[in-house]
GROMACS .gro file of C-alpha atoms in nm:
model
  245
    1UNK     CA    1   8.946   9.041   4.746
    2UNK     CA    2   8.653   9.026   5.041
    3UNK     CA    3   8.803   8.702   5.155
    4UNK     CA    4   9.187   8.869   5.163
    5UNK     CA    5   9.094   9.144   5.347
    6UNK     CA    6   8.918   8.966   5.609
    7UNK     CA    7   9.211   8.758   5.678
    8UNK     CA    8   9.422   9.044   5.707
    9UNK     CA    9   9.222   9.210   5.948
   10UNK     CA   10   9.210   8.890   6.157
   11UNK     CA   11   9.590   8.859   6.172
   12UNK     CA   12   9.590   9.238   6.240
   13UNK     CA   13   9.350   9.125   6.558
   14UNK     CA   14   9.559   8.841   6.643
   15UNK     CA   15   9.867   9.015   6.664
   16UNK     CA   16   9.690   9.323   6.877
   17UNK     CA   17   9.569   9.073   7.120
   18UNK     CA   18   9.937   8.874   7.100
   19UNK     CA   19  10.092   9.198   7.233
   20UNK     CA   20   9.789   9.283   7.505
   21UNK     CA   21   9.639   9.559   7.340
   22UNK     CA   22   9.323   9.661   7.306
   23UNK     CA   23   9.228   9.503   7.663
   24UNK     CA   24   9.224   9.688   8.011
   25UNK     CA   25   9.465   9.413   8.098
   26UNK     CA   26   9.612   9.075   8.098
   27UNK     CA   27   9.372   8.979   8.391
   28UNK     CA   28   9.066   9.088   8.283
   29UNK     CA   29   8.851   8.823   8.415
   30UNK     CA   30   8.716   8.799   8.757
   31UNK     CA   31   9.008   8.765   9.054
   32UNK     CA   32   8.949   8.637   9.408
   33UNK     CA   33   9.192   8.844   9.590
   34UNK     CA   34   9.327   8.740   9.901
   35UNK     CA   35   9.619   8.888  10.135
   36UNK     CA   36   9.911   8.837  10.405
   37UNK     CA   37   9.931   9.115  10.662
   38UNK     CA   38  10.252   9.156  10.854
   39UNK     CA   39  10.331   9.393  11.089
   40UNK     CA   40  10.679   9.343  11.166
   41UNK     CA   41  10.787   9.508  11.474
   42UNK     CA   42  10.605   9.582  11.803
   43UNK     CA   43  10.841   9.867  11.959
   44UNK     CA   44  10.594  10.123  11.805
   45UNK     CA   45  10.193  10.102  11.790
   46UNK     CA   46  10.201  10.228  11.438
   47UNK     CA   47  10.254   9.893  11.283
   48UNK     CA   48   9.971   9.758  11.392
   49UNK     CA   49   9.743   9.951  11.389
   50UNK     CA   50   9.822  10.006  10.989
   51UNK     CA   51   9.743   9.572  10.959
   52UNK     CA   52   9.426   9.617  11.158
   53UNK     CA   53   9.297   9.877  10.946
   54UNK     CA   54   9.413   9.737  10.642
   55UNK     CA   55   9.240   9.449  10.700
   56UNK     CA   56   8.946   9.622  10.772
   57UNK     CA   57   8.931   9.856  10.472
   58UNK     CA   58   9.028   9.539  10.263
   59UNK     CA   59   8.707   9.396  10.329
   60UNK     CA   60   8.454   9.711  10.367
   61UNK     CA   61   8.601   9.896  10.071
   62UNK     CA   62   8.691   9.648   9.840
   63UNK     CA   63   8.476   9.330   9.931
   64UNK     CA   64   8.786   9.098   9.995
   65UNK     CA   65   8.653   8.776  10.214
   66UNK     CA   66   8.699   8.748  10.586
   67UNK     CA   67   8.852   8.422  10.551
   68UNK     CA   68   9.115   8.551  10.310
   69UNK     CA   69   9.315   8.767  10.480
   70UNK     CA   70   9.545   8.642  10.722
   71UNK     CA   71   9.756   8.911  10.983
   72UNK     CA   72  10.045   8.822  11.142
   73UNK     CA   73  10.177   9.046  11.433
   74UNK     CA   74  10.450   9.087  11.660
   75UNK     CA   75  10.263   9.245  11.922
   76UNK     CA   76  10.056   8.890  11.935
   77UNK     CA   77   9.991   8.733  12.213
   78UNK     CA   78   9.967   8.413  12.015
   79UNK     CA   79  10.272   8.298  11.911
   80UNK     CA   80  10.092   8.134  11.634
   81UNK     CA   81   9.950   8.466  11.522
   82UNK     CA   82  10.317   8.601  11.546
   83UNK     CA   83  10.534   8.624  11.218
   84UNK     CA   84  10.804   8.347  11.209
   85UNK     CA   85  10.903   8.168  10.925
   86UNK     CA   86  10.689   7.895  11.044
   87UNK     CA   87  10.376   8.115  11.051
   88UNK     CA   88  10.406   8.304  10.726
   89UNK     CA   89  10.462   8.026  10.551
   90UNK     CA   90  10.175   7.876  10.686
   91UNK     CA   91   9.921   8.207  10.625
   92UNK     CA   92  10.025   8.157  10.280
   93UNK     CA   93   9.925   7.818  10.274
   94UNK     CA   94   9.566   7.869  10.450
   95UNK     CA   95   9.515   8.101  10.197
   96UNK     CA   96   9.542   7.841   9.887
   97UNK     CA   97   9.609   8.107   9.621
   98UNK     CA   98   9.503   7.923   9.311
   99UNK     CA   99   9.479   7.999   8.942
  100UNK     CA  100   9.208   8.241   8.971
  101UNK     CA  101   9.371   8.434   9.253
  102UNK     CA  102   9.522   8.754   9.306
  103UNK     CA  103   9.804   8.759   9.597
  104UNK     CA  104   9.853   9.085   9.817
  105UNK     CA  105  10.092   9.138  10.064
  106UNK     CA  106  10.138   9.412  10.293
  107UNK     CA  107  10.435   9.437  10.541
  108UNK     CA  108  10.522   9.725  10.765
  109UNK     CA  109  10.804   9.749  11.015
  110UNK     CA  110  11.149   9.895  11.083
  111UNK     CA  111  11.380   9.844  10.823
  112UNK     CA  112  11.759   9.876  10.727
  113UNK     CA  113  11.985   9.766  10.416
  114UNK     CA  114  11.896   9.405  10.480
  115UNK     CA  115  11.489   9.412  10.447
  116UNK     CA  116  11.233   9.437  10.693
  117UNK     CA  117  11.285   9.375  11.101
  118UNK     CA  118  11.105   9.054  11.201
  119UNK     CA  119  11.058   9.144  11.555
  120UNK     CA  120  11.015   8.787  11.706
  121UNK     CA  121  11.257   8.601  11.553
  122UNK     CA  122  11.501   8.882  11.577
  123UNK     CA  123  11.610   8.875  11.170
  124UNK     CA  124  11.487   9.033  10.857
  125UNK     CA  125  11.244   8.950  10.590
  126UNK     CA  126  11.466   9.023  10.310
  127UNK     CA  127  11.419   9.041   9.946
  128UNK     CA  128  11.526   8.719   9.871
  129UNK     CA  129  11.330   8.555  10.130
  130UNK     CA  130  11.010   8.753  10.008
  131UNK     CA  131  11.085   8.620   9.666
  132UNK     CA  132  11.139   8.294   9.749
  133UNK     CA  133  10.767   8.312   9.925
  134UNK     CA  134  10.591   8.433   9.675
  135UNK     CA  135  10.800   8.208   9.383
  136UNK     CA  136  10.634   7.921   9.610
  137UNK     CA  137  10.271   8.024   9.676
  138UNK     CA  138  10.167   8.322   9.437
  139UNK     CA  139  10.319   8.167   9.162
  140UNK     CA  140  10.270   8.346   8.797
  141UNK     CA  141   9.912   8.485   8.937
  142UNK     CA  142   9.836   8.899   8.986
  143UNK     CA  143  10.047   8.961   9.291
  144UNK     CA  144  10.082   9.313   9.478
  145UNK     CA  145  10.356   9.393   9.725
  146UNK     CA  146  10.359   9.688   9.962
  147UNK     CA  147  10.677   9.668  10.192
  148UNK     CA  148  10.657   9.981  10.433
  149UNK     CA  149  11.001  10.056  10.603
  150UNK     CA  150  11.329  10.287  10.604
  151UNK     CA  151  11.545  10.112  10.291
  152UNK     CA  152  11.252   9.910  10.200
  153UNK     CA  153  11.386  10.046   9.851
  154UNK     CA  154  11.592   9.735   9.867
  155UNK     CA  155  11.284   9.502   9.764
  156UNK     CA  156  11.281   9.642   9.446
  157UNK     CA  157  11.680   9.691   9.366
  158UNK     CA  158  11.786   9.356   9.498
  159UNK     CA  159  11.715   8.972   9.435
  160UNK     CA  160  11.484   8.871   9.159
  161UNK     CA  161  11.161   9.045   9.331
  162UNK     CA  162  11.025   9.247   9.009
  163UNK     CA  163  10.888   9.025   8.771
  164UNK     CA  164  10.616   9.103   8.507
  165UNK     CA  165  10.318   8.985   8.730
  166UNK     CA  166  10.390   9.190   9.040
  167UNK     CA  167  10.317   9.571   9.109
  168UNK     CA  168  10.626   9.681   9.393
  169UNK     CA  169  10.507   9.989   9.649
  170UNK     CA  170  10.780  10.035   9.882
  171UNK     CA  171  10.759  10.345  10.147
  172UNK     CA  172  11.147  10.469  10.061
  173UNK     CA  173  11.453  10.428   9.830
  174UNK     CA  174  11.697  10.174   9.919
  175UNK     CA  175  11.934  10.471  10.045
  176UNK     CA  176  11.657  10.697  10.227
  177UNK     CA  177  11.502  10.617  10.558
  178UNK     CA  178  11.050  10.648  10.605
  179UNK     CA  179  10.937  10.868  10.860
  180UNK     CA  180  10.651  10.854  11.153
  181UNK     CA  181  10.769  10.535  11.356
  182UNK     CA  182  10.643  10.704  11.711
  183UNK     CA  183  10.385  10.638  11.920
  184UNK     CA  184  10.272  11.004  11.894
  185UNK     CA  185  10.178  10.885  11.518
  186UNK     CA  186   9.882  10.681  11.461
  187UNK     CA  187  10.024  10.533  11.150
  188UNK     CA  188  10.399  10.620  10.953
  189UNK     CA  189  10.373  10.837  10.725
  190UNK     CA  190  10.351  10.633  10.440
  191UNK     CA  191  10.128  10.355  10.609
  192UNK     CA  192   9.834  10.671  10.653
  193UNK     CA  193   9.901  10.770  10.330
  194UNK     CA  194   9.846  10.444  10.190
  195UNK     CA  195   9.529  10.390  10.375
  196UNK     CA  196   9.410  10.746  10.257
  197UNK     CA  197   9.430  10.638   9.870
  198UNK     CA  198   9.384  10.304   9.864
  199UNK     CA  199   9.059  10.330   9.617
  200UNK     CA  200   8.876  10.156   9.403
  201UNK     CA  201   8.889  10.193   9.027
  202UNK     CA  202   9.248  10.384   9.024
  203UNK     CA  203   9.567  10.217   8.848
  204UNK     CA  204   9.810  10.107   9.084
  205UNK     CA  205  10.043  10.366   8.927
  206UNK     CA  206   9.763  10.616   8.997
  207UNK     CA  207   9.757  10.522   9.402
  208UNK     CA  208  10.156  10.535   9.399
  209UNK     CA  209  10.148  10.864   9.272
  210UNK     CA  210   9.898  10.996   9.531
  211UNK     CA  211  10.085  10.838   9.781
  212UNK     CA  212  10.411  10.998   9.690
  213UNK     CA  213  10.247  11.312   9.688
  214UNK     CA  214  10.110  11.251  10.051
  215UNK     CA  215  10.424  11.222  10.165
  216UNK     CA  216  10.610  11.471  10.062
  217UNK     CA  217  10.332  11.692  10.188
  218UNK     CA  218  10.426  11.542  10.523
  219UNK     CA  219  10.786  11.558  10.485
  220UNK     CA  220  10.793  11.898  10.402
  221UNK     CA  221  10.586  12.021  10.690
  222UNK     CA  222  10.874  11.854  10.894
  223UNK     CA  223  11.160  11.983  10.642
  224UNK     CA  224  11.327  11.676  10.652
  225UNK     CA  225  11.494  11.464  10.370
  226UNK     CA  226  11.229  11.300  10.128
  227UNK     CA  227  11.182  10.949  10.167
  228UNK     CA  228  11.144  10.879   9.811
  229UNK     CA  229  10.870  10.602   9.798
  230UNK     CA  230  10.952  10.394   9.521
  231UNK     CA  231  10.688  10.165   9.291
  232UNK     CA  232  10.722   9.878   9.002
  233UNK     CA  233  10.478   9.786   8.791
  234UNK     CA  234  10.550   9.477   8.587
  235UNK     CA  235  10.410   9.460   8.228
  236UNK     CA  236  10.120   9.186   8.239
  237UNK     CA  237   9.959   9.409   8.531
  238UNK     CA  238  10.065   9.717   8.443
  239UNK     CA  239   9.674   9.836   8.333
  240UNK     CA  240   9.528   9.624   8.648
  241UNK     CA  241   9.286   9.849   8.887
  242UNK     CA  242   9.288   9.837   9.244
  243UNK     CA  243   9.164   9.493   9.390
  244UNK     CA  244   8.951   9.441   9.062
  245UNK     CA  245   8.727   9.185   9.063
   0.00000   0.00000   0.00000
């Protein structure tokens, strides 16, 4: 009877870890985290500024490596520090995301229907284009996307972007445009707000939330149509903190 019971509570444990339970998450060991930067356009300051910073809190709040975070800017003087398709790809490969990597990206630009602007090559990074990118270099491994720009809805509604490894923050719904693109704005609205609750130890559903909230508050002080800020959490990461190491 002692012998039967112990095997059934050892298929009972088998089966809870089978369907992920009773763990924080399907990446529960240690992740090296490293991330891709783009700011997009360079008609506004906003843009960025919100890399620059980002980079910055990347590494003084949440202990990400100098060496693995690569920004790519349209206001560049460098071409080579300029997003093309030439130089993303390349970030991406400098970066050597491996099996015990976690992959963040973070673009922020204008945007329409078709993705985000690409300033200097005059085109869009579009959903399909972002999926084929990460497909190649951030494989099956934790991956978080934050696409900041009117539309950037579109990431999430079009292509094969979602996929149960990736958490999805974009700044509006595919129909709505984002707000604070002016040089009387330090960041856009949802850029600032992103910065503001960007912490450690929260859910990634719990820093979408505050987001959202953060901009509505803004939105409303301005009465103008909400933005909508969307977010996708895919199953494998959907109990993954912030940056978690």
């Amino acid at each position: 009877m002692w012998i039967f019971q112990r095997l059934s509570w050892l298929r009972i444990v088998l089966a809870l870890g089978m369907l992920g339970l009773g763990q924080d998450s399907a990446w529960a060991r240690d992740i090296t985290w490293k991330a891709v930067l783009i700011a997009g356009d360079n008609v506004q300051n906003v843009f960025d500024t919100a890399v620059n910073d980002m980079a910055d809190q990347l590494q003084e709040v949440h202990g990400f490596d100098p060496d693995h975070i690569r920004i790519l800017s349209a206001a560049a003087e460098d071409v080579n520090d300029q997003p093309t398709a030439r130089t993303i790809d390349g970030a991406f490969r400098r970066l050597d995301i491996g099996k015990d990597d976690g992959c963040f990206v973070f673009v922020t630009s204008h945007g329409d229907t078709n993705g985000l602007v690409i300033r200097t090559i005059r085109n869009y990074l579009t959903p399909n284009g972002l999926t084929r990118i990460v497909d190649k270099f951030c494989k099956q491994q934790p991956t978080v996307l934050i696409l900041s720009g009117c539309h950037s809805g579109v990431f999430i509604n079009s292509g094969d972007l979602a996929a149960s490894n990736r958490v999805i923050l974009t700044a509006s719904h595919a129909e709505r445009v984002s707000f604070g693109c002016s040089n009387d704005e330090v960041y856009t609205f949802y850029d600032g707000c992103l910065l503001e609750n960007l912490k450690p130890n929260l859910l990634w559903q719990e820093v979408a939330q505050h987001i959202e909230e953060c901009v509505s508050r803004r939105e409303e002080e301005l009465d103008a149509v909400p933005s909508l800020p969307q977010t996708y959490i895919g199953d494998s990461v959907r109990n993954m903190l912030v940056f978690k190491h």
